[in-house]
Tab-separated table of C-alpha atoms in Angstrom:
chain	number	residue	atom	x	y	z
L	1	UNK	CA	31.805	21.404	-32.070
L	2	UNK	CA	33.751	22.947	-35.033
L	3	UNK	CA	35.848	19.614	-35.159
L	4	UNK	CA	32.803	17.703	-35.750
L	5	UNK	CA	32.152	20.154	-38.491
L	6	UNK	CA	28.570	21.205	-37.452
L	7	UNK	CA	27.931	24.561	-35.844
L	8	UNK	CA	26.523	24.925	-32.495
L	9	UNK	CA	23.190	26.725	-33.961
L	10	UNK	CA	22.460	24.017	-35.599
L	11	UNK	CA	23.318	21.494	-33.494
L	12	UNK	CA	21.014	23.213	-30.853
L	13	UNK	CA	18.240	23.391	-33.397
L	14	UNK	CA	18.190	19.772	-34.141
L	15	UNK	CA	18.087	18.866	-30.720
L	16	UNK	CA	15.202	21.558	-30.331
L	17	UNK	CA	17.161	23.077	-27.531
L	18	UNK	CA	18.272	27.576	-27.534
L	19	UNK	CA	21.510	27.899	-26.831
L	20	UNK	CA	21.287	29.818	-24.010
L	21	UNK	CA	20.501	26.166	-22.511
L	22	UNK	CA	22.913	24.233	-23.858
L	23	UNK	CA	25.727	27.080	-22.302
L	24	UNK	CA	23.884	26.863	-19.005
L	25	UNK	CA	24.259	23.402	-19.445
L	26	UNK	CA	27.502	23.359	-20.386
L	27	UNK	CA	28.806	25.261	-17.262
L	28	UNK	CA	25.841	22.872	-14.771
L	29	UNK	CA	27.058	22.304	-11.478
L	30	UNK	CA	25.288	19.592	-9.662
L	31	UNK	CA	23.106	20.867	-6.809
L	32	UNK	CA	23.096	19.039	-3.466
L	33	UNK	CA	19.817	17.274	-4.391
L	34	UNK	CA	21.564	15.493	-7.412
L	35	UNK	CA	24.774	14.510	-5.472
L	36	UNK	CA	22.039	12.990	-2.968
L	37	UNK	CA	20.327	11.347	-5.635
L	38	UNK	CA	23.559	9.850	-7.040
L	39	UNK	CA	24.304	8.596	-3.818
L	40	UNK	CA	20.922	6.367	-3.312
L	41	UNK	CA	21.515	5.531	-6.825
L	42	UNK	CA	24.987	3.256	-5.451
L	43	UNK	CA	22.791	2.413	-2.518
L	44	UNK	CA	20.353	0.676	-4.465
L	45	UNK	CA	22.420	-0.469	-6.975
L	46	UNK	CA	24.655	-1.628	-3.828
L	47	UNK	CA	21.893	-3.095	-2.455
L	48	UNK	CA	19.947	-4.743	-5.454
L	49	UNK	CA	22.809	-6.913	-6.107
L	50	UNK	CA	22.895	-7.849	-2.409
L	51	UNK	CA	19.500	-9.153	-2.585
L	52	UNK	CA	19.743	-10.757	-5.948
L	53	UNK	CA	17.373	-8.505	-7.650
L	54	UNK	CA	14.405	-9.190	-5.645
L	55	UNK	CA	13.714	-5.543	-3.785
L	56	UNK	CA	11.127	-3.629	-4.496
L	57	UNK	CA	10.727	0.285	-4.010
L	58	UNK	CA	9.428	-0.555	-0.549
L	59	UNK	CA	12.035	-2.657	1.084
L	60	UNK	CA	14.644	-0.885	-0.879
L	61	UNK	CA	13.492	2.447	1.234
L	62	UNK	CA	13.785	0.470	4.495
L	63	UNK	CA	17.020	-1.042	3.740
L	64	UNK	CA	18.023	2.634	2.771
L	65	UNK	CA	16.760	4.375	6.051
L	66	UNK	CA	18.743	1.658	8.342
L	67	UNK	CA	22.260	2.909	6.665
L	68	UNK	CA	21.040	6.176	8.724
L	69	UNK	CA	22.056	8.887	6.081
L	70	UNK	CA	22.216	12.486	7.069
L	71	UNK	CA	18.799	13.568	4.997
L	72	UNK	CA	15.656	11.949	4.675
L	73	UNK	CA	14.801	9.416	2.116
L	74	UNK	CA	11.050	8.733	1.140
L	75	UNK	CA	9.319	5.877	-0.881
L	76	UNK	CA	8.538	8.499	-3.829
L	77	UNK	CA	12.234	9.534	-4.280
L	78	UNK	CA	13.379	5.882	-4.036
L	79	UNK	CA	10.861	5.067	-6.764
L	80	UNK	CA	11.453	7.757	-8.863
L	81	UNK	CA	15.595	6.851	-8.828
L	82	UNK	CA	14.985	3.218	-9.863
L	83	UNK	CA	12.248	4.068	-12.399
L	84	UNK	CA	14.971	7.169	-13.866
L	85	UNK	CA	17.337	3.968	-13.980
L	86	UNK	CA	14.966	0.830	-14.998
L	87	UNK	CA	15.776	-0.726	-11.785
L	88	UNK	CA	13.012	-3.527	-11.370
L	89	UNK	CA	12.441	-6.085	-8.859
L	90	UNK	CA	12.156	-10.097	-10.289
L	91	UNK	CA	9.144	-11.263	-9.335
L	92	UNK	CA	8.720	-14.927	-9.987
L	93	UNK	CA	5.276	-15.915	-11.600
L	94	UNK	CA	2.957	-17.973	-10.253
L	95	UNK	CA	2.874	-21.494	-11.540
L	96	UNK	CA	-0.980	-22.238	-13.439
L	97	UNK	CA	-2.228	-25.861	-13.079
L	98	UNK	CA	-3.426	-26.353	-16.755
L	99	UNK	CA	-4.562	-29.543	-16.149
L	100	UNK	CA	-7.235	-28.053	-13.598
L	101	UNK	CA	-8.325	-25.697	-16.381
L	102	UNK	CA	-9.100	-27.848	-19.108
L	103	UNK	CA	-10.752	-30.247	-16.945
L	104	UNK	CA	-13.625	-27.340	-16.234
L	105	UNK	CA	-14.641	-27.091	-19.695
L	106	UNK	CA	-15.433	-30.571	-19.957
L	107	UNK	CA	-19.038	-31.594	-19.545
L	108	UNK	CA	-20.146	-35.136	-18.780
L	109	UNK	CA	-21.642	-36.800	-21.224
L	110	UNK	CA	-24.939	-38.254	-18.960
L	111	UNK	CA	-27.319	-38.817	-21.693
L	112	UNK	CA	-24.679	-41.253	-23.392
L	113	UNK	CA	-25.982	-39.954	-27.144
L	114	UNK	CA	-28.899	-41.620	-26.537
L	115	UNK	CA	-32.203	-39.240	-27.182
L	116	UNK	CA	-35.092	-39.122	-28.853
L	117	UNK	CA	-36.283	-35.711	-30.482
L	118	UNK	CA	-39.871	-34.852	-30.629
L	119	UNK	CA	-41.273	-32.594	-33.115
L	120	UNK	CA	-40.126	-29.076	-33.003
């Protein structure tokens, strides 16, 4: 930090963090739940390309679950990983017949603009 030329009080201030975290943070070993995490992060990220982008959270837990890994793996963590990541399934849209549409708010002309008003 002193090459930067900024102390580490006020570095910690700006980031609205005490320093007591930032040391803790500094010295963070990853618990077994983040190394698991990590690894169904390459699974999906594996797997995503594998299926062209097109998996959802759902199917992306199924496809998980058959690689038989040694701890469990739920639909909430899998959707929490790829929303931490921005992982997204492509959906395609489906196609709207505008032609349909515009033909509905046509009304046919019956009278043929031929009518007589009586007094109002």
């Amino acid at each position: 930090m002193s090459q930067s030329g900024y102390k580490v009080s006020d570095l910690v201030k700006a980031a609205g963090v005490s320093r007591q975290a930032y040391y803790k943070w500094l010295t963070h070993e990853p618990t077994v739940h983040d190394i698991q995490d990590q690894e169904i992060l390459k699974l999906v990220k594996q797997l995503e390309a594998q299926h062209k982008h097109c998996v959802g959270y759902d199917k992306m837990t199924r496809l998980i679950k058959q690689k038989r890994l040694s701890y469990t793996v739920n639909k909430k963590r899998v959707m929490r990983i790829m929303k931490e990541h921005s992982v997204k399934a492509d959906y395609r849209q489906p196609k709207r017949k505008r032609v349909q549409e515009q033909e509905t708010y046509e009304a046919q002309n019956t009278l043929n603009r031929q009518f007589e008003q009586a007094a109002a």
